[in-house]
Coordinates of C-alpha atoms in Angstrom, one line a residue:
M111 CA 6.2 147.3 131.9
S112 CA 5.2 149.9 128.8
S113 CA 7.1 150.7 126.1
T114 CA 6.8 154.5 127.4
N115 CA 8.8 153.1 130.4
Q116 CA 11.5 150.8 128.6
N117 CA 12.5 154.2 126.2
I118 CA 12.8 156.0 129.6
K119 CA 15.3 153.8 131.2
Q120 CA 17.6 153.7 128.0
V121 CA 18.5 157.5 128.5
S122 CA 22.2 156.3 130.2
Q123 CA 23.0 160.3 130.7
P124 CA 19.7 162.3 130.9
D125 CA 21.8 165.4 131.9
H126 CA 24.0 164.9 128.4
I127 CA 22.3 166.3 125.4
L128 CA 23.6 163.6 123.2
S129 CA 21.8 160.8 125.0
Y130 CA 18.8 161.9 123.6
F131 CA 20.1 161.7 120.1
K132 CA 21.4 158.2 120.7
M133 CA 17.8 157.2 121.7
E134 CA 16.8 158.0 118.2
R135 CA 19.5 156.6 116.4
W136 CA 17.3 154.6 113.7
S137 CA 15.0 157.9 113.3
L138 CA 18.4 159.6 112.6
T139 CA 19.6 157.1 110.7
L140 CA 17.0 157.4 108.4
V141 CA 16.7 160.9 108.7
T142 CA 20.6 161.2 107.3
I143 CA 19.9 158.7 104.5
S144 CA 16.8 160.5 103.2
G145 CA 18.3 164.0 104.0
I146 CA 21.7 163.4 102.1
L147 CA 19.6 161.7 98.8
Y148 CA 17.2 164.8 99.2
N149 CA 19.8 167.7 99.5
V150 CA 22.2 166.2 96.6
G151 CA 19.0 166.1 94.8
M152 CA 18.2 169.8 95.2
I153 CA 21.4 170.4 92.4
A154 CA 19.3 169.2 90.1
G155 CA 17.0 172.1 90.3
P156 CA 19.7 174.9 89.0
Y157 CA 21.0 172.3 86.3
F158 CA 17.5 171.8 84.7
E159 CA 16.5 175.4 84.7
G160 CA 19.7 175.9 83.0
R161 CA 19.0 173.3 80.4
L162 CA 15.2 174.2 80.0
A163 CA 16.8 178.2 79.4
Q164 CA 19.4 176.9 77.1
C165 CA 16.7 174.8 74.9
L166 CA 14.4 177.6 74.8
F167 CA 16.8 179.8 73.4
D168 CA 17.5 177.2 70.8
I169 CA 14.3 177.0 70.3
M170 CA 14.0 180.7 69.6
G171 CA 17.1 180.3 67.2
G172 CA 15.6 177.3 65.0
R173 CA 18.0 174.9 66.3
E174 CA 15.8 172.7 68.6
S175 CA 12.3 171.6 68.4
F176 CA 9.3 172.0 71.3
S177 CA 9.4 168.2 71.4
A178 CA 12.8 168.4 73.1
M179 CA 11.8 170.8 76.1
L180 CA 8.7 169.0 76.6
S181 CA 10.9 165.5 77.2
L182 CA 13.4 167.6 79.1
A183 CA 10.9 169.0 81.1
V184 CA 9.1 165.4 81.7
V185 CA 12.6 164.6 83.3
Y186 CA 12.7 167.6 85.4
L187 CA 9.6 166.8 87.0
I188 CA 10.2 163.1 87.6
V189 CA 13.3 164.0 88.9
I190 CA 11.9 166.8 91.1
L191 CA 9.1 164.3 92.1
A192 CA 12.0 161.5 93.5
V193 CA 13.6 164.5 95.2
Q194 CA 10.5 165.3 96.9
V195 CA 9.6 162.0 98.2
M196 CA 13.2 161.9 100.0
R197 CA 12.0 165.4 101.5
C198 CA 9.0 164.0 103.0
V199 CA 10.5 161.3 103.9
K200 CA 13.4 163.1 106.0
R201 CA 10.6 165.8 107.8
F202 CA 8.7 162.4 108.8
Y203 CA 11.3 161.0 110.8
V204 CA 12.6 164.4 112.4
R205 CA 9.2 165.4 113.4
R206 CA 8.9 161.9 114.8
F207 CA 12.5 162.2 116.6
A208 CA 11.6 165.7 117.6
N209 CA 8.1 164.5 119.4
N210 CA 10.3 161.2 120.9
T211 CA 12.5 163.6 122.4
S212 CA 10.1 166.1 123.8
R213 CA 8.3 163.0 125.3
N214 CA 11.4 161.5 127.0
M215 CA 12.8 165.0 128.4
R216 CA 8.9 165.6 130.2
H217 CA 9.2 162.4 131.7
M218 CA 12.7 162.9 132.8
L219 CA 11.5 165.9 134.2
Y220 CA 8.3 164.9 135.6
N221 CA 10.1 161.9 137.3
S222 CA 12.3 164.4 139.0
L223 CA 9.6 166.4 140.2
V224 CA 7.9 163.6 141.7
N225 CA 10.5 162.4 143.4
M226 CA 12.3 165.7 144.7
S227 CA 12.5 166.0 148.6
R228 CA 9.5 168.8 150.0
D229 CA 12.3 171.3 150.3
E230 CA 13.4 170.8 147.2
L231 CA 9.9 171.3 145.5
E232 CA 9.1 174.4 148.0
R233 CA 12.4 176.3 146.5
E234 CA 10.8 176.0 142.7
S235 CA 7.7 177.9 142.6
I236 CA 5.2 176.8 140.4
G237 CA 5.6 179.7 137.5
T238 CA 9.2 178.3 137.4
V239 CA 8.1 174.1 137.3
M240 CA 5.2 175.1 134.8
T241 CA 7.6 177.0 132.6
K242 CA 10.4 174.3 132.6
A243 CA 8.1 171.4 132.3
V244 CA 6.3 173.3 129.2
S245 CA 8.4 176.0 127.5
D246 CA 11.7 174.7 128.1
V247 CA 11.3 171.3 127.3
D248 CA 9.4 172.7 124.0
A249 CA 12.7 175.1 123.1
C250 CA 15.2 172.5 123.5
A251 CA 13.3 169.9 121.7
E252 CA 13.1 172.4 118.9
G253 CA 16.2 173.5 119.0
M254 CA 17.8 170.0 118.5
R255 CA 14.7 169.6 115.6
K256 CA 16.5 172.5 113.5
F257 CA 19.9 171.7 114.3
T258 CA 18.8 167.9 112.7
T259 CA 17.3 169.3 109.9
E260 CA 19.4 172.0 109.0
V261 CA 22.8 169.7 109.4
F262 CA 20.9 168.4 106.0
D263 CA 19.0 171.1 104.6
T264 CA 22.2 174.0 105.0
G265 CA 24.9 171.6 105.3
V266 CA 24.3 168.9 102.6
V267 CA 23.2 171.4 100.6
L268 CA 25.5 173.9 100.6
I269 CA 28.5 171.6 100.0
A270 CA 26.4 170.1 97.3
Y271 CA 25.8 174.1 95.9
L272 CA 29.2 174.7 96.4
A273 CA 30.5 171.9 94.4
M274 CA 28.2 172.8 91.4
L275 CA 29.8 176.7 91.7
F276 CA 33.6 175.6 91.2
Y277 CA 32.7 173.0 88.6
Y278 CA 31.3 176.7 86.8
D279 CA 34.0 178.7 87.6
W280 CA 35.8 178.6 91.0
R281 CA 37.1 182.1 90.9
L282 CA 33.7 183.9 90.5
T283 CA 32.6 181.4 93.1
L284 CA 35.0 182.7 95.8
I285 CA 34.2 186.2 95.1
S286 CA 30.5 186.0 94.7
C287 CA 30.9 183.8 98.2
A288 CA 32.9 185.8 100.1
F289 CA 30.0 187.9 101.7
T290 CA 28.4 184.6 103.7
P291 CA 30.8 184.4 106.4
V292 CA 30.2 188.1 107.5
A293 CA 26.1 187.1 107.8
Y294 CA 28.0 184.0 109.9
F295 CA 30.2 186.5 112.1
I296 CA 27.0 188.6 112.4
A297 CA 25.2 185.9 114.0
G298 CA 28.0 185.1 116.6
R299 CA 28.7 188.4 117.8
L300 CA 24.6 188.7 118.8
K301 CA 24.8 185.2 120.4
H302 CA 25.4 186.9 123.6
R303 CA 22.6 189.0 123.2
V304 CA 20.0 186.2 122.2
T305 CA 21.2 184.2 125.0
Q306 CA 20.4 187.5 127.6
Y307 CA 17.1 187.9 126.1
N308 CA 15.9 185.0 125.9
G309 CA 17.1 184.1 129.5
T310 CA 15.0 187.6 130.6
Y311 CA 12.0 186.1 128.8
K312 CA 12.2 182.6 130.5
K313 CA 12.1 184.5 134.3
S314 CA 9.3 186.5 132.8
A315 CA 7.3 183.9 131.5
E316 CA 8.1 182.1 135.1
R317 CA 6.9 185.3 137.1
L318 CA 3.3 185.5 135.0
N319 CA 2.8 181.9 135.3
G320 CA 3.1 182.2 138.7
A321 CA 1.0 185.2 139.0
T322 CA -1.5 183.3 137.0
M323 CA -1.7 180.3 139.4
D324 CA -2.0 182.4 142.4
R325 CA -4.7 184.4 141.0
V326 CA -6.7 181.6 140.0
S327 CA -6.1 179.5 142.9
N328 CA -6.7 182.1 145.5
A329 CA -9.7 184.1 143.7
V330 CA -12.5 183.5 146.3
T331 CA -9.9 185.1 148.6
Y332 CA -9.2 188.3 147.1
R333 CA -12.8 188.9 146.1
I334 CA -13.7 188.6 149.5
Y335 CA -11.4 190.8 150.8
S336 CA -12.3 193.2 148.0
C337 CA -8.7 192.4 146.3
D338 CA -9.6 191.8 143.2
K339 CA -8.7 195.1 141.5
N340 CA -4.7 194.9 143.1
R341 CA -4.5 191.8 142.2
D342 CA -5.8 192.2 138.6
L343 CA -3.3 195.6 138.4
A344 CA -0.3 193.2 139.5
Y345 CA -1.4 190.8 137.0
E346 CA -1.5 193.6 134.5
G347 CA 2.3 194.5 135.1
Y348 CA 3.4 190.6 135.0
L349 CA 1.7 190.3 131.5
R350 CA 3.2 193.6 130.5
D351 CA 6.9 192.7 131.3
Y352 CA 6.3 189.4 129.5
E353 CA 5.2 190.9 126.5
K354 CA 8.0 193.5 126.7
C355 CA 10.4 190.3 127.3
A356 CA 9.2 188.6 124.9
V357 CA 8.9 190.9 121.6
A358 CA 13.0 191.7 122.6
A359 CA 13.8 188.1 122.5
N360 CA 12.2 187.1 119.3
F361 CA 13.4 190.3 117.7
W362 CA 17.0 189.3 118.3
E363 CA 16.0 185.7 117.2
N364 CA 13.8 186.3 114.3
T365 CA 14.1 189.9 112.8
M366 CA 17.6 189.0 111.8
Q367 CA 16.8 186.7 109.3
P368 CA 16.5 189.3 106.6
L369 CA 19.7 191.4 107.1
Y370 CA 21.7 187.8 106.7
H371 CA 20.2 187.3 103.4
I372 CA 20.2 190.8 102.4
I373 CA 24.7 190.4 103.2
S374 CA 24.3 186.8 101.5
M375 CA 23.2 188.2 98.2
C376 CA 25.5 191.0 97.9
G377 CA 27.7 188.6 95.8
V378 CA 24.8 188.7 93.2
I379 CA 26.6 192.0 91.5
F380 CA 29.9 190.2 90.7
V381 CA 27.5 186.8 89.3
L382 CA 26.0 189.4 87.1
Y383 CA 28.7 191.2 86.2
L384 CA 31.5 188.4 86.1
G385 CA 29.2 186.0 84.6
G386 CA 27.8 188.2 82.0
K387 CA 31.7 188.5 80.6
N388 CA 31.7 184.5 81.1
V389 CA 29.1 184.3 78.1
T390 CA 30.3 187.0 75.9
G391 CA 33.6 185.0 76.1
T392 CA 35.7 188.0 77.7
G393 CA 35.9 186.4 81.7
W394 CA 37.6 183.4 83.1
S395 CA 35.3 180.7 81.6
N396 CA 33.4 180.3 78.3
W397 CA 29.8 179.9 79.6
N398 CA 26.5 179.6 77.2
I399 CA 23.1 180.6 78.7
A400 CA 22.5 176.9 80.6
A401 CA 25.4 177.6 82.6
F402 CA 25.0 181.2 83.5
T403 CA 21.3 180.2 84.6
T404 CA 22.2 177.4 86.3
F405 CA 25.5 179.8 88.2
L406 CA 23.0 182.4 89.0
S407 CA 20.1 179.9 90.1
C408 CA 22.3 177.8 92.4
F409 CA 23.9 181.1 93.8
A410 CA 20.4 182.3 94.5
K411 CA 19.4 179.0 96.6
M412 CA 23.1 178.7 98.1
A413 CA 22.8 182.8 99.7
L414 CA 19.3 181.9 101.4
K415 CA 20.3 178.7 102.9
S416 CA 23.1 180.5 103.9
S417 CA 21.0 183.0 106.1
K418 CA 19.0 180.4 107.5
T419 CA 22.3 178.8 109.0
A420 CA 23.1 182.6 110.5
K421 CA 19.5 182.0 112.0
L422 CA 19.9 178.8 113.0
F423 CA 22.7 179.7 115.4
N424 CA 20.2 182.0 117.0
S425 CA 17.4 179.3 117.6
V426 CA 20.3 177.0 118.8
Q427 CA 21.3 179.6 121.2
K428 CA 17.5 180.2 122.3
A429 CA 17.5 176.1 123.1
Q430 CA 20.9 176.3 125.0
V431 CA 19.4 178.9 127.2
S432 CA 16.7 176.4 128.0
W433 CA 18.6 173.5 128.4
A434 CA 20.7 175.4 130.8
R435 CA 17.4 175.9 133.1
I436 CA 16.0 172.1 132.7
K437 CA 19.4 170.2 133.0
P438 CA 19.9 170.2 136.8
L439 CA 16.5 168.4 136.6
M440 CA 17.6 166.1 134.2
K441 CA 18.4 163.2 136.8
E442 CA 18.6 159.5 136.6
Y443 CA 15.5 157.8 136.2
V444 CA 14.0 156.3 139.3
E445 CA 12.2 153.1 138.6
Q446 CA 9.1 152.3 140.4
S447 CA 9.1 148.5 140.2
T448 CA 8.1 146.5 142.9
L449 CA 11.1 145.4 145.7
S450 CA 11.8 141.9 146.2
D451 CA 13.6 141.7 149.4
M452 CA 11.1 143.8 151.4
D453 CA 8.0 142.4 152.8
F454 CA 5.7 145.0 153.2
S455 CA 3.1 142.3 154.9
A456 CA 5.2 141.8 158.2
G457 CA 5.2 144.8 160.3
A458 CA 8.0 147.4 160.5
S459 CA 9.9 148.2 163.8
I460 CA 11.2 151.7 164.1
K461 CA 14.7 152.5 165.7
V462 CA 16.1 155.9 166.7
R463 CA 19.4 156.5 167.9
D464 CA 21.3 159.4 169.2
L465 CA 19.1 161.6 166.5
S466 CA 20.3 165.3 165.6
L467 CA 18.4 167.8 163.5
R468 CA 19.5 171.5 162.3
W469 CA 18.6 174.5 160.6
E470 CA 19.9 175.0 156.8
N471 CA 21.9 177.6 158.8
G472 CA 23.9 174.6 160.9
Q473 CA 22.0 176.0 164.1
Q474 CA 20.9 172.8 166.0
V475 CA 17.3 172.1 166.6
L476 CA 17.5 168.7 168.3
H477 CA 20.1 166.1 169.6
G478 CA 20.3 163.0 171.3
I479 CA 17.2 161.8 170.0
S480 CA 16.4 158.3 171.1
F481 CA 13.3 155.9 171.0
S482 CA 11.9 152.7 169.5
A483 CA 8.6 151.0 168.7
Q484 CA 7.0 147.9 167.4
P485 CA 4.3 147.2 165.3
G486 CA 0.4 148.1 167.5
Q487 CA 2.3 151.0 169.6
I488 CA 1.0 154.5 169.3
I489 CA 3.9 157.3 170.3
G490 CA 3.1 160.7 171.4
V491 CA 5.4 163.2 170.2
T492 CA 4.6 167.0 172.2
G493 CA 6.5 170.1 173.2
A494 CA 6.3 173.4 173.7
V495 CA 5.8 175.8 170.4
A496 CA 8.7 175.5 168.0
S497 CA 10.3 172.5 169.8
G498 CA 10.8 170.7 166.7
K499 CA 7.8 168.1 166.6
S500 CA 7.0 169.3 162.9
M501 CA 11.1 168.9 162.2
L502 CA 11.5 165.6 164.1
G503 CA 8.0 164.2 161.8
K504 CA 9.9 165.1 158.8
A505 CA 13.2 163.9 160.0
L506 CA 11.3 160.3 160.6
L507 CA 9.6 160.3 156.7
G508 CA 12.9 161.2 155.6
E509 CA 12.6 164.7 154.2
L510 CA 15.2 166.1 156.0
P511 CA 18.9 165.1 156.3
Y512 CA 20.1 163.9 160.2
E513 CA 22.9 162.8 162.2
G514 CA 22.5 159.8 164.3
S515 CA 20.5 156.9 163.1
I516 CA 17.0 156.1 161.8
E517 CA 16.6 152.6 161.2
V518 CA 13.2 151.0 159.8
D519 CA 12.6 147.6 159.4
E520 CA 16.0 147.0 160.2
R521 CA 17.3 149.4 157.7
E522 CA 19.1 152.9 157.7
L523 CA 16.5 155.4 156.5
R524 CA 18.9 157.9 154.1
T525 CA 20.0 154.4 152.7
L526 CA 16.1 153.7 151.3
S527 CA 15.2 155.0 148.3
L528 CA 11.7 157.0 147.7
Y529 CA 9.9 154.3 146.4
E530 CA 10.9 152.3 149.6
R531 CA 10.1 154.8 151.8
S532 CA 6.7 155.4 150.5
R533 CA 5.9 151.7 150.7
L534 CA 7.1 151.9 154.4
L535 CA 5.8 155.3 156.0
S536 CA 2.4 157.3 155.5
Y537 CA 2.8 160.9 156.5
L538 CA -0.1 163.6 157.6
G539 CA 1.2 167.1 157.8
H540 CA -0.6 169.7 159.8
E541 CA -1.4 171.8 156.8
P542 CA -3.8 169.5 154.5
E543 CA -3.3 169.6 151.0
L544 CA -6.5 168.8 149.0
M545 CA -6.6 168.6 145.1
T546 CA -9.2 170.3 143.6
E547 CA -11.6 167.1 142.7
S548 CA -14.1 165.5 144.6
I549 CA -13.6 163.7 147.9
E550 CA -13.5 160.3 146.9
E551 CA -10.5 160.9 144.7
N552 CA -9.0 163.2 147.0
I553 CA -8.8 159.9 149.2
R554 CA -8.2 157.4 146.7
L555 CA -5.3 159.2 144.5
G556 CA -6.5 157.1 141.4
E557 CA -6.5 153.8 142.9
K558 CA -9.5 151.7 143.0
G559 CA -11.1 150.5 146.5
E560 CA -13.9 151.5 148.5
I561 CA -13.7 154.4 151.1
A562 CA -16.5 153.9 153.2
R563 CA -14.4 152.5 156.0
C564 CA -11.7 155.5 156.2
L565 CA -14.7 158.3 156.0
K566 CA -16.3 156.2 159.0
T567 CA -13.1 155.8 161.0
V568 CA -12.6 159.8 160.5
C569 CA -16.1 160.8 161.7
L570 CA -17.0 161.9 158.1
A571 CA -19.1 159.5 156.6
D572 CA -22.7 161.3 158.2
E573 CA -21.5 164.7 156.3
I574 CA -20.4 163.5 153.5
C575 CA -24.3 161.3 153.0
K576 CA -25.8 164.3 153.3
M577 CA -24.1 166.4 150.5
P578 CA -26.0 166.3 147.3
Q579 CA -23.3 164.6 145.3
G580 CA -21.9 162.4 148.3
A581 CA -18.5 161.4 147.9
A582 CA -19.0 162.7 144.1
T583 CA -18.9 166.2 145.5
S584 CA -15.5 168.7 144.4
V585 CA -14.0 170.0 147.6
G586 CA -12.8 173.3 145.4
S587 CA -9.6 174.7 145.2
G588 CA -7.7 173.5 148.3
G589 CA -10.7 172.1 149.6
I590 CA -12.3 175.6 149.7
R591 CA -15.6 174.2 150.2
L592 CA -15.0 172.2 153.0
S593 CA -14.8 173.5 156.7
G594 CA -11.5 173.7 158.1
G595 CA -12.5 170.4 160.3
Q596 CA -13.4 168.3 157.1
Q597 CA -10.2 169.4 155.3
A598 CA -8.2 168.0 158.4
R599 CA -10.4 164.8 158.2
L600 CA -10.3 164.3 154.5
A601 CA -6.3 164.3 154.8
L602 CA -6.8 162.0 157.8
A603 CA -8.7 159.4 155.7
R604 CA -6.9 159.5 152.7
T605 CA -3.7 158.7 155.0
C606 CA -5.7 156.0 156.6
Y607 CA -6.9 154.5 153.3
H608 CA -2.9 154.5 152.1
A609 CA -1.7 153.5 155.6
R610 CA 1.6 151.8 155.3
Q611 CA 3.6 149.8 158.5
I612 CA 4.5 153.4 159.9
L613 CA 2.3 156.4 160.2
I614 CA 3.2 159.9 161.0
L615 CA 0.5 162.4 161.9
D616 CA 1.2 165.9 162.1
D617 CA -1.7 167.3 164.6
P618 CA -4.4 165.5 162.8
F619 CA -6.8 166.6 165.8
S620 CA -6.2 170.4 165.7
A621 CA -9.5 171.3 163.7
V622 CA -11.7 168.9 165.6
D623 CA -13.3 169.4 168.8
Q624 CA -12.1 167.0 171.8
K625 CA -15.5 164.7 171.4
T626 CA -15.0 164.2 167.6
E627 CA -10.9 163.6 168.6
R628 CA -11.7 160.9 170.7
E629 CA -14.2 159.2 168.4
I630 CA -11.1 159.4 165.8
F631 CA -8.5 157.9 168.1
A632 CA -11.2 155.1 169.0
N633 CA -11.1 154.1 165.6
L634 CA -7.9 155.3 164.5
R635 CA -6.4 152.4 166.9
L636 CA -8.3 149.8 165.7
L637 CA -7.3 150.4 162.0
A638 CA -3.4 150.5 163.3
A639 CA -3.6 148.0 165.6
D640 CA -0.6 146.0 163.7
R641 CA 1.1 149.6 162.9
I642 CA 3.3 152.0 164.1
V643 CA 1.6 155.3 164.8
I644 CA 3.8 158.5 165.5
L645 CA 1.4 161.1 166.8
I646 CA 3.0 164.6 166.8
S647 CA 0.4 167.0 168.7
H648 CA 0.1 169.6 171.4
R649 CA -3.4 168.8 172.6
L650 CA -2.6 166.2 175.2
Q651 CA -6.2 164.9 176.4
L652 CA -5.4 161.5 174.6
F653 CA -1.7 161.3 175.6
P654 CA -2.7 159.0 178.8
Q655 CA -3.8 156.5 176.6
L656 CA -0.8 156.2 174.3
D657 CA 2.1 153.4 174.7
H658 CA 4.6 156.2 175.2
V659 CA 5.1 160.0 175.3
L660 CA 8.5 161.9 173.6
F661 CA 8.4 165.0 175.4
L662 CA 10.5 167.6 173.4
E663 CA 12.0 170.0 175.7
H664 CA 15.4 172.5 175.4
G665 CA 16.5 170.5 172.2
T666 CA 16.2 167.4 173.9
S667 CA 14.0 165.1 174.9
V668 CA 12.4 162.5 177.3
L669 CA 10.8 159.5 176.8
S670 CA 8.3 157.9 179.6
I671 CA 4.8 157.3 179.7
H672 CA 2.3 159.8 180.6
S673 CA 1.9 158.9 184.4
A674 CA 5.9 158.9 184.7
L675 CA 6.1 162.2 182.9
M676 CA 3.0 164.1 185.2
R677 CA 5.0 162.9 188.3
G678 CA 8.9 163.7 187.0
N679 CA 7.9 166.6 184.6
S680 CA 6.8 170.0 185.9
T681 CA 6.8 171.5 182.6
Y682 CA 4.7 168.8 181.0
E683 CA 2.3 168.4 183.6
T684 CA 1.5 171.9 183.9
L685 CA 0.8 171.8 179.9
Y686 CA -1.6 168.8 180.7
Q687 CA -3.2 170.3 183.9
A688 CA -3.9 173.4 181.5
Q689 CA -5.6 171.4 178.9
A690 CA -7.4 169.4 181.0
M691 CA -9.1 173.1 183.0
G692 CA -9.3 174.6 179.8
G693 CA -11.5 171.3 178.2
A694 CA -13.7 170.7 181.2
G695 CA -14.7 174.5 180.8
H696 CA -15.8 174.0 177.5
E697 CA -17.6 171.1 178.0
E698 CA -19.6 172.5 180.9

């Protein structure tokens, strides 16, 4: 197992933000040590600036020599160098923490997406998935990075600056720093506005990403029907909305920084007035030039840090919006490991007892479905339009909730993990899902092996050989460079290449002629001699050759052989005879 996967497994509670901090505890330990040393060392700047100012004043008065200032400047440079080294260490490990967190979040999100059911995936639009996988994860990781950085760059250093200010004059410190909480108050009041505008911005990004994918994927279709202009206008609308939402979100997050700084710096008026009185000996404390310069420099730096803290509140609120969007997808990692308690080399059986299926609204579609199959058998499933054929296929795949029992290899289907199902079941839907890759890659899906046998099984080998690049030919977006029959056969070749113990084929021959259908079926029977094939189809010419036929009618089923159904079920007989007469006429 790779080190990356080992790190992923350590996320004990992926939907808890603290889990990602715990994973990087060693990096954060180094950040803590270097951060404290760096930020405590930051008070050296104002201290030495005051000493240098006093030394210069004394030189002008003849009380000090130039060599004294030079020595003081050398010590100052050495201290600042040490402080900046600590800053480099802190920044390196903070960035490492953010990068690792971003990587771990993406792995968790990816693993969740690839293990979602078909229905769950269909509910997540491509624009939403892209926005969550890229923008939202980046926003979360960046928010965590800024929070970790500012804990030290603002929190620790503010404490150090305040300690120094109180040391010099606690009354003046309380007066001059009274404006800082005002900036925090304003940032807090803007919380809901920042959250609202960032949520709107994310929604707009989803729509734009979806429109971009639609425009690219369906470019040829829009061009053929001369709809390019309409789609371009619609895309421009999405783009204008995105720009408007992005400006609004960034305005409330970033443009308030100068205001926070101005408010925090208002106290400098009291520093100049009351601090000047301290220097002249008429104030609360007796200061020299060094003390006044140190206090003024320290206050200015503290005011700048305070304004950044207010901005940090807004950045964290932005990250919270993104975290709320991806949190439902941060589920326990599903390990794709070899299962020792399952023997995949032996043939698997399937037993269905009293199966019932419903739509999401609760309306029942099928009930009382029962049948069984053993390796080497081909079971045909047919029925009228909208009788529940495809729904039954998805239930057998484990993609739909069901009542009753489906046992695969003597184990209840609903108790199997997604990985276990993928090792037992292969599925071909009635709509080919092809990638914008070569023919070979669409079949192999990254695995190594020969594809010649599978191409021959689906009667596609000769046509591939005639193509200029052979199996390396790109199929285009969604297989647009292939005919409908070639797309269907390529998808079937992929299913054969990855054939498991049970093959569920939903209308695999709908786009081929009857002669090709018979040839593919003969090859398929040889390939699946030790497997179970569930053949869902509305075309019945092959059904006399099947071991059993499951005929769906009026929400229930009849299981028999073809000849018995022809004698005992008038609806089935009518469907078969109508297709037989139509097929004979076509072939003549």
